[in-house]
């Protein structure tokens, strides 16, 4: 049954899913031909919590309160096949809220919740006037009073799932606390790390410990907190968790804010969330001087993920 199907995959899905390398960022297909500074940067990234939160904030004013007329699924083969019954289940129901849990968007209706994950390359755009679908435009949610929400996903790792009980759904129920919520405290993170041999960076990136701290954000948070990424989580003193939790929150808040400002809009053709490029202090800066002490930033691979740190500032 559905539960088993997803629970197996949850195991393989920490915060970020498989460690694939992508050469371009996510966003609208129109952007692919447009020269943009973020395209030349070697982005090994996919939508992470800040991008999903930016998407939520960008879309909410356009979709909440709108009634779904019909859902057009052109390509059901996403990470999990889109249920054949999804369109008829949600048609004629109103979107009452748009929430986020980890990297899932939750479109709430009185006929249950639509869980959307952007996967590795997915994006959602609101179209006030529906244009012909392009390549990779897999799903349109048409609204009764015009306009549509369009899902584009070249790599098809995204998902569209209907559930009546989102909190108990296999994909959500084991998620750790929200990093910006009140449950993510220094005390909590310290407790969660006791007797853990795993590195602090991998511990932070474990979605069962805390959601949404992806590779970029883990490196940046540890730099800000002055903690060496390869230290064993269980051997870090309690006092160091206060600055670490503060750093995680700060890095994510900054990224959400930057996403909000670089985001042109989610309406029309080329809305795309911006990555947190401007403020990166260590990520992909190997060989460049540390902003604090000028020592060259180093790169090493931890848990198969590139990790950047200052060998002098981070202990
Ligand atoms: Zn330094």
mmCIF file of C-alpha atoms and ligand atoms in Angstrom:
data_model
loop_
_atom_site.group_PDB
_atom_site.id
_atom_site.type_symbol
_atom_site.label_atom_id
_atom_site.label_comp_id
_atom_site.label_asym_id
_atom_site.label_seq_id
_atom_site.Cartn_x
_atom_site.Cartn_y
_atom_site.Cartn_z
ATOM 1 C CA UNK A 1 0.000 0.000 0.000
ATOM 2 C CA UNK A 2 0.934 3.610 -0.341
ATOM 3 C CA UNK A 3 2.592 3.858 3.056
ATOM 4 C CA UNK A 4 5.171 1.185 2.329
ATOM 5 C CA UNK A 5 5.869 2.533 -1.082
ATOM 6 C CA UNK A 6 6.922 5.892 0.336
ATOM 7 C CA UNK A 7 8.593 4.738 3.515
ATOM 8 C CA UNK A 8 11.216 2.850 1.576
ATOM 9 C CA UNK A 9 12.094 5.929 -0.362
ATOM 10 C CA UNK A 10 12.181 8.179 2.680
ATOM 11 C CA UNK A 11 15.270 6.331 3.821
ATOM 12 C CA UNK A 12 17.099 7.349 0.705
ATOM 13 C CA UNK A 13 15.873 10.900 1.006
ATOM 14 C CA UNK A 14 17.621 12.926 3.659
ATOM 15 C CA UNK A 15 17.363 16.672 3.195
ATOM 16 C CA UNK A 16 18.564 16.657 -0.314
ATOM 17 C CA UNK A 17 17.886 13.420 -2.100
ATOM 18 C CA UNK A 18 20.573 11.817 -4.205
ATOM 19 C CA UNK A 19 23.804 13.700 -4.573
ATOM 20 C CA UNK A 20 23.481 14.433 -8.244
ATOM 21 C CA UNK A 21 25.456 17.151 -9.905
ATOM 22 C CA UNK A 22 23.572 19.685 -11.952
ATOM 23 C CA UNK A 23 25.032 22.370 -14.077
ATOM 24 C CA UNK A 24 22.136 24.790 -13.982
ATOM 25 C CA UNK A 25 19.830 26.023 -11.313
ATOM 26 C CA UNK A 26 16.153 25.263 -11.148
ATOM 27 C CA UNK A 27 13.694 27.657 -12.573
ATOM 28 C CA UNK A 28 11.551 28.348 -15.545
ATOM 29 C CA UNK A 29 12.640 26.816 -18.847
ATOM 30 C CA UNK A 30 12.622 30.242 -20.471
ATOM 31 C CA UNK A 31 15.692 31.042 -18.417
ATOM 32 C CA UNK A 32 17.755 28.316 -20.041
ATOM 33 C CA UNK A 33 18.594 30.438 -23.058
ATOM 34 C CA UNK A 34 18.971 33.706 -21.198
ATOM 35 C CA UNK A 35 22.430 34.730 -20.057
ATOM 36 C CA UNK A 36 22.432 35.149 -16.317
ATOM 37 C CA UNK A 37 25.272 35.289 -13.824
ATOM 38 C CA UNK A 38 23.932 32.423 -11.774
ATOM 39 C CA UNK A 39 24.076 30.125 -14.777
ATOM 40 C CA UNK A 40 27.790 30.475 -15.230
ATOM 41 C CA UNK A 41 28.403 29.629 -11.598
ATOM 42 C CA UNK A 42 28.854 25.902 -11.138
ATOM 43 C CA UNK A 43 25.750 25.287 -9.154
ATOM 44 C CA UNK A 44 25.586 21.875 -7.598
ATOM 45 C CA UNK A 45 22.291 22.542 -6.092
ATOM 46 C CA UNK A 46 18.616 21.938 -6.158
ATOM 47 C CA UNK A 47 15.715 23.593 -4.441
ATOM 48 C CA UNK A 48 16.473 23.608 -0.748
ATOM 49 C CA UNK A 49 14.385 24.879 2.136
ATOM 50 C CA UNK A 50 14.950 28.597 1.416
ATOM 51 C CA UNK A 51 13.984 28.187 -2.233
ATOM 52 C CA UNK A 52 10.882 26.214 -1.282
ATOM 53 C CA UNK A 53 9.934 28.846 1.287
ATOM 54 C CA UNK A 54 10.496 31.573 -1.305
ATOM 55 C CA UNK A 55 8.253 29.636 -3.686
ATOM 56 C CA UNK A 56 5.589 29.361 -0.998
ATOM 57 C CA UNK A 57 5.664 33.065 -0.242
ATOM 58 C CA UNK A 58 5.678 33.959 -3.921
ATOM 59 C CA UNK A 59 2.762 31.716 -4.825
ATOM 60 C CA UNK A 60 0.469 32.046 -1.814
ATOM 61 C CA UNK A 61 -1.091 35.374 -2.854
ATOM 62 C CA UNK A 62 -1.917 33.907 -6.270
ATOM 63 C CA UNK A 63 -3.358 30.547 -5.299
ATOM 64 C CA UNK A 64 -4.844 30.682 -1.801
ATOM 65 C CA UNK A 65 -8.583 31.186 -1.994
ATOM 66 C CA UNK A 66 -8.738 30.009 -5.589
ATOM 67 C CA UNK A 67 -10.936 27.137 -6.696
ATOM 68 C CA UNK A 68 -9.397 24.373 -8.771
ATOM 69 C CA UNK A 69 -11.351 23.818 -11.985
ATOM 70 C CA UNK A 70 -9.310 20.928 -13.310
ATOM 71 C CA UNK A 71 -5.838 19.440 -13.115
ATOM 72 C CA UNK A 72 -4.107 18.577 -16.345
ATOM 73 C CA UNK A 73 -1.433 15.923 -15.960
ATOM 74 C CA UNK A 74 0.591 15.585 -19.153
ATOM 75 C CA UNK A 75 3.320 13.455 -17.656
ATOM 76 C CA UNK A 76 2.446 11.368 -14.586
ATOM 77 C CA UNK A 77 5.859 9.718 -14.331
ATOM 78 C CA UNK A 78 7.416 11.824 -11.599
ATOM 79 C CA UNK A 79 9.414 10.451 -8.687
ATOM 80 C CA UNK A 80 6.253 8.540 -7.833
ATOM 81 C CA UNK A 81 3.536 8.248 -10.460
ATOM 82 C CA UNK A 82 0.862 10.905 -10.117
ATOM 83 C CA UNK A 83 -2.290 9.089 -9.014
ATOM 84 C CA UNK A 84 -4.869 8.781 -11.754
ATOM 85 C CA UNK A 85 -7.494 9.910 -9.236
ATOM 86 C CA UNK A 86 -5.676 13.114 -8.225
ATOM 87 C CA UNK A 87 -7.436 15.441 -10.716
ATOM 88 C CA UNK A 88 -10.949 14.257 -9.871
ATOM 89 C CA UNK A 89 -10.235 14.313 -6.127
ATOM 90 C CA UNK A 90 -9.243 17.966 -6.108
ATOM 91 C CA UNK A 91 -11.385 19.417 -8.888
ATOM 92 C CA UNK A 92 -13.989 21.935 -7.682
ATOM 93 C CA UNK A 93 -12.233 22.377 -4.346
ATOM 94 C CA UNK A 94 -10.734 25.579 -3.059
ATOM 95 C CA UNK A 95 -7.116 25.971 -1.970
ATOM 96 C CA UNK A 96 -7.479 27.123 1.606
ATOM 97 C CA UNK A 97 -3.858 27.445 2.575
ATOM 98 C CA UNK A 98 -0.303 26.945 1.382
ATOM 99 C CA UNK A 99 2.107 25.695 4.013
ATOM 100 C CA UNK A 100 5.591 24.241 3.966
ATOM 101 C CA UNK A 101 7.017 21.296 5.888
ATOM 102 C CA UNK A 102 10.684 20.644 5.194
ATOM 103 C CA UNK A 103 10.915 20.854 1.442
ATOM 104 C CA UNK A 104 7.275 19.913 0.856
ATOM 105 C CA UNK A 105 4.622 22.405 -0.123
ATOM 106 C CA UNK A 106 1.205 21.594 1.311
ATOM 107 C CA UNK A 107 -1.768 22.897 -0.622
ATOM 108 C CA UNK A 108 -4.649 22.467 1.801
ATOM 109 C CA UNK A 109 -8.216 21.963 0.570
ATOM 110 C CA UNK A 110 -11.364 20.583 2.165
ATOM 111 C CA UNK A 111 -10.767 17.472 0.064
ATOM 112 C CA UNK A 112 -7.380 16.784 1.574
ATOM 113 C CA UNK A 113 -3.886 18.079 0.972
ATOM 114 C CA UNK A 114 -1.784 18.160 -2.146
ATOM 115 C CA UNK A 115 1.848 17.514 -1.218
ATOM 116 C CA UNK A 116 4.249 18.916 -3.760
ATOM 117 C CA UNK A 117 7.995 18.365 -3.781
ATOM 118 C CA UNK A 118 10.126 20.156 -6.347
ATOM 119 C CA UNK A 119 12.645 17.332 -6.444
ATOM 120 C CA UNK A 120 15.912 18.294 -8.068
ATOM 121 C CA UNK A 121 14.799 20.564 -10.843
ATOM 122 C CA UNK A 122 11.127 21.358 -10.338
ATOM 123 C CA UNK A 123 9.531 24.773 -10.356
ATOM 124 C CA UNK A 124 6.025 26.165 -9.987
ATOM 125 C CA UNK A 125 4.834 29.259 -11.772
ATOM 126 C CA UNK A 126 1.552 31.049 -11.643
ATOM 127 C CA UNK A 127 0.248 31.964 -15.085
ATOM 128 C CA UNK A 128 -2.484 34.607 -15.113
ATOM 129 C CA UNK A 129 -3.048 33.784 -18.791
ATOM 130 C CA UNK A 130 -2.417 30.185 -19.654
ATOM 131 C CA UNK A 131 0.177 29.810 -22.395
ATOM 132 C CA UNK A 132 0.750 26.628 -24.413
ATOM 133 C CA UNK A 133 2.704 24.063 -22.414
ATOM 134 C CA UNK A 134 6.373 23.693 -23.225
ATOM 135 C CA UNK A 135 8.734 20.779 -22.758
ATOM 136 C CA UNK A 136 8.820 19.573 -19.137
ATOM 137 C CA UNK A 137 5.619 21.444 -18.249
ATOM 138 C CA UNK A 138 4.117 18.307 -16.745
ATOM 139 C CA UNK A 139 1.146 19.545 -14.733
ATOM 140 C CA UNK A 140 -1.246 22.507 -14.838
ATOM 141 C CA UNK A 141 -3.700 23.285 -12.070
ATOM 142 C CA UNK A 142 -6.366 25.405 -13.753
ATOM 143 C CA UNK A 143 -8.406 27.781 -11.639
ATOM 144 C CA UNK A 144 -12.120 28.296 -12.016
ATOM 145 C CA UNK A 145 -11.739 32.041 -12.540
ATOM 146 C CA UNK A 146 -8.835 31.787 -14.953
ATOM 147 C CA UNK A 147 -5.097 31.339 -14.710
ATOM 148 C CA UNK A 148 -3.143 28.248 -13.769
ATOM 149 C CA UNK A 149 -0.362 26.978 -11.604
ATOM 150 C CA UNK A 150 2.176 25.219 -13.813
ATOM 151 C CA UNK A 151 4.703 22.608 -12.710
ATOM 152 C CA UNK A 152 7.853 22.208 -14.772
ATOM 153 C CA UNK A 153 10.428 19.561 -13.943
ATOM 154 C CA UNK A 154 13.069 18.491 -16.469
ATOM 155 C CA UNK A 155 14.422 15.658 -14.342
ATOM 156 C CA UNK A 156 11.078 14.474 -12.975
ATOM 157 C CA UNK A 157 12.238 13.901 -9.395
ATOM 158 C CA UNK A 158 9.428 16.077 -8.102
ATOM 159 C CA UNK A 159 6.186 14.737 -6.706
ATOM 160 C CA UNK A 160 2.448 15.480 -6.598
ATOM 161 C CA UNK A 161 0.702 13.417 -3.952
ATOM 162 C CA UNK A 162 -2.759 13.660 -2.433
ATOM 163 C CA UNK A 163 -3.248 12.782 1.215
ATOM 164 C CA UNK A 164 -6.001 13.227 3.766
ATOM 165 C CA UNK A 165 -3.576 13.177 6.703
ATOM 166 C CA UNK A 166 -0.375 15.038 5.837
ATOM 167 C CA UNK A 167 1.112 14.888 9.338
ATOM 168 C CA UNK A 168 0.915 11.081 9.329
ATOM 169 C CA UNK A 169 2.049 10.653 5.753
ATOM 170 C CA UNK A 170 5.129 8.457 5.385
ATOM 171 C CA UNK A 171 7.048 11.255 3.709
ATOM 172 C CA UNK A 172 6.429 13.735 6.520
ATOM 173 C CA UNK A 173 5.919 11.932 9.794
ATOM 174 C CA UNK A 174 9.584 11.212 10.491
ATOM 175 C CA UNK A 175 10.880 14.627 9.613
ATOM 176 C CA UNK A 176 12.827 16.434 12.297
ATOM 177 C CA UNK A 177 11.841 19.885 13.544
ATOM 178 C CA UNK A 178 11.806 22.957 11.344
ATOM 179 C CA UNK A 179 15.099 24.838 11.680
ATOM 180 C CA UNK A 180 13.282 28.157 11.980
ATOM 181 C CA UNK A 181 10.700 26.803 14.419
ATOM 182 C CA UNK A 182 10.782 26.903 18.201
ATOM 183 C CA UNK A 183 11.554 23.161 18.594
ATOM 184 C CA UNK A 184 14.991 23.537 17.059
ATOM 185 C CA UNK A 185 16.995 24.652 20.080
ATOM 186 C CA UNK A 186 20.603 24.278 21.192
ATOM 187 C CA UNK A 187 19.430 21.869 23.888
ATOM 188 C CA UNK A 188 17.582 19.744 21.338
ATOM 189 C CA UNK A 189 20.481 19.626 18.895
ATOM 190 C CA UNK A 190 22.966 18.836 21.656
ATOM 191 C CA UNK A 191 20.791 15.960 22.919
ATOM 192 C CA UNK A 192 20.237 14.614 19.424
ATOM 193 C CA UNK A 193 23.965 14.457 18.841
ATOM 194 C CA UNK A 194 25.024 12.578 21.968
ATOM 195 C CA UNK A 195 26.800 9.290 21.255
ATOM 196 C CA UNK A 196 26.733 10.040 17.557
ATOM 197 C CA UNK A 197 29.948 9.161 15.751
ATOM 198 C CA UNK A 198 28.837 10.827 12.559
ATOM 199 C CA UNK A 199 30.359 14.198 11.664
ATOM 200 C CA UNK A 200 28.522 17.298 12.808
ATOM 201 C CA UNK A 201 27.966 18.260 9.186
ATOM 202 C CA UNK A 202 26.271 14.975 8.357
ATOM 203 C CA UNK A 203 24.287 15.208 11.574
ATOM 204 C CA UNK A 204 22.958 18.632 10.546
ATOM 205 C CA UNK A 205 22.076 17.299 7.108
ATOM 206 C CA UNK A 206 20.056 14.398 8.504
ATOM 207 C CA UNK A 207 16.403 15.254 7.902
ATOM 208 C CA UNK A 208 15.349 13.242 10.938
ATOM 209 C CA UNK A 209 17.440 15.549 13.130
ATOM 210 C CA UNK A 210 16.375 18.815 11.498
ATOM 211 C CA UNK A 211 14.834 19.433 8.092
ATOM 212 C CA UNK A 212 16.119 21.639 5.338
ATOM 213 C CA UNK A 213 19.796 22.048 6.190
ATOM 214 C CA UNK A 214 21.245 21.069 2.839
ATOM 215 C CA UNK A 215 24.858 20.895 1.786
ATOM 216 C CA UNK A 216 25.404 24.588 1.131
ATOM 217 C CA UNK A 217 23.688 25.665 4.324
ATOM 218 C CA UNK A 218 25.478 23.117 6.507
ATOM 219 C CA UNK A 219 28.904 24.341 5.336
ATOM 220 C CA UNK A 220 27.943 27.982 5.796
ATOM 221 C CA UNK A 221 26.408 27.453 9.248
ATOM 222 C CA UNK A 222 29.444 25.583 10.548
ATOM 223 C CA UNK A 223 31.713 28.342 9.311
ATOM 224 C CA UNK A 224 29.644 30.993 11.052
ATOM 225 C CA UNK A 225 29.653 28.939 14.248
ATOM 226 C CA UNK A 226 33.413 28.251 14.018
ATOM 227 C CA UNK A 227 32.944 24.474 14.142
ATOM 228 C CA UNK A 228 35.020 22.124 12.010
ATOM 229 C CA UNK A 229 32.658 20.135 9.742
ATOM 230 C CA UNK A 230 34.384 16.797 10.311
ATOM 231 C CA UNK A 231 34.197 16.836 14.106
ATOM 232 C CA UNK A 232 32.208 13.955 15.548
ATOM 233 C CA UNK A 233 28.772 15.286 16.473
ATOM 234 C CA UNK A 234 28.810 13.476 19.804
ATOM 235 C CA UNK A 235 32.050 15.104 20.892
ATOM 236 C CA UNK A 236 31.072 18.723 20.604
ATOM 237 C CA UNK A 237 30.618 20.559 23.899
ATOM 238 C CA UNK A 238 27.138 21.713 24.880
ATOM 239 C CA UNK A 239 28.124 25.393 24.858
ATOM 240 C CA UNK A 240 28.932 25.279 21.155
ATOM 241 C CA UNK A 241 25.385 24.334 20.146
ATOM 242 C CA UNK A 242 23.993 27.761 20.991
ATOM 243 C CA UNK A 243 26.073 29.552 18.312
ATOM 244 C CA UNK A 244 25.495 26.663 15.908
ATOM 245 C CA UNK A 245 21.709 26.821 16.138
ATOM 246 C CA UNK A 246 21.881 30.609 15.817
ATOM 247 C CA UNK A 247 24.080 30.228 12.711
ATOM 248 C CA UNK A 248 21.722 27.712 11.055
ATOM 249 C CA UNK A 249 18.787 30.050 11.586
ATOM 250 C CA UNK A 250 20.718 33.084 10.402
ATOM 251 C CA UNK A 251 21.990 31.387 7.229
ATOM 252 C CA UNK A 252 18.522 30.132 6.308
ATOM 253 C CA UNK A 253 16.861 33.461 7.088
ATOM 254 C CA UNK A 254 19.434 35.320 4.991
ATOM 255 C CA UNK A 255 18.886 32.905 2.121
ATOM 256 C CA UNK A 256 15.107 33.275 2.298
ATOM 257 C CA UNK A 257 15.501 37.038 2.352
ATOM 258 C CA UNK A 258 17.880 36.975 -0.578
ATOM 259 C CA UNK A 259 15.545 34.635 -2.441
ATOM 260 C CA UNK A 260 12.803 37.131 -1.838
ATOM 261 C CA UNK A 261 14.815 40.006 -3.200
ATOM 262 C CA UNK A 262 16.386 38.312 -6.232
ATOM 263 C CA UNK A 263 13.088 36.735 -7.085
ATOM 264 C CA UNK A 264 11.586 38.750 -9.905
ATOM 265 C CA UNK A 265 8.178 37.206 -9.540
ATOM 266 C CA UNK A 266 6.302 33.982 -9.763
ATOM 267 C CA UNK A 267 3.938 35.313 -12.347
ATOM 268 C CA UNK A 268 4.445 34.832 -16.038
ATOM 269 C CA UNK A 269 7.379 33.385 -17.848
ATOM 270 C CA UNK A 270 10.619 33.726 -16.010
ATOM 271 C CA UNK A 271 10.006 33.822 -12.295
ATOM 272 C CA UNK A 272 12.826 32.018 -10.614
ATOM 273 C CA UNK A 273 14.082 32.035 -7.108
ATOM 274 C CA UNK A 274 17.614 33.203 -6.643
ATOM 275 C CA UNK A 275 20.202 31.182 -4.902
ATOM 276 C CA UNK A 276 22.076 32.436 -1.939
ATOM 277 C CA UNK A 277 25.187 33.198 -3.945
ATOM 278 C CA UNK A 278 26.132 36.639 -2.792
ATOM 279 C CA UNK A 279 26.500 35.785 0.853
ATOM 280 C CA UNK A 280 28.418 32.510 0.639
ATOM 281 C CA UNK A 281 31.520 32.659 2.820
ATOM 282 C CA UNK A 282 33.033 29.189 2.282
ATOM 283 C CA UNK A 283 30.894 27.233 -0.172
ATOM 284 C CA UNK A 284 32.822 26.720 -3.435
ATOM 285 C CA UNK A 285 35.462 29.182 -2.230
ATOM 286 C CA UNK A 286 38.266 26.623 -1.882
ATOM 287 C CA UNK A 287 41.661 28.221 -2.344
ATOM 288 C CA UNK A 288 40.264 31.705 -1.737
ATOM 289 C CA UNK A 289 41.072 33.634 1.439
ATOM 290 C CA UNK A 290 38.836 33.217 4.467
ATOM 291 C CA UNK A 291 36.770 36.377 4.966
ATOM 292 C CA UNK A 292 37.733 36.352 8.634
ATOM 293 C CA UNK A 293 41.398 35.296 8.807
ATOM 294 C CA UNK A 294 42.602 35.156 5.160
ATOM 295 C CA UNK A 295 43.739 31.510 5.403
ATOM 296 C CA UNK A 296 42.841 29.607 2.213
ATOM 297 C CA UNK A 297 39.453 27.878 2.382
ATOM 298 C CA UNK A 298 39.751 24.106 2.088
ATOM 299 C CA UNK A 299 37.524 21.534 0.454
ATOM 300 C CA UNK A 300 37.025 17.952 1.496
ATOM 301 C CA UNK A 301 34.425 15.306 0.824
ATOM 302 C CA UNK A 302 32.303 14.197 3.771
ATOM 303 C CA UNK A 303 29.559 11.650 3.275
ATOM 304 C CA UNK A 304 30.075 12.029 -0.475
ATOM 305 C CA UNK A 305 29.330 15.727 -0.356
ATOM 306 C CA UNK A 306 31.783 18.525 -1.029
ATOM 307 C CA UNK A 307 32.479 20.391 2.183
ATOM 308 C CA UNK A 308 34.162 23.773 2.511
ATOM 309 C CA UNK A 309 35.711 25.215 5.640
ATOM 310 C CA UNK A 310 38.427 27.430 7.051
ATOM 311 C CA UNK A 311 41.104 25.263 8.663
ATOM 312 C CA UNK A 312 42.048 28.105 10.998
ATOM 313 C CA UNK A 313 38.675 29.515 12.124
ATOM 314 C CA UNK A 314 36.855 26.206 12.440
ATOM 315 C CA UNK A 315 37.806 23.900 15.273
HETATM 316 ZN ZN1 LIG B 1 39.422 31.714 8.731
#
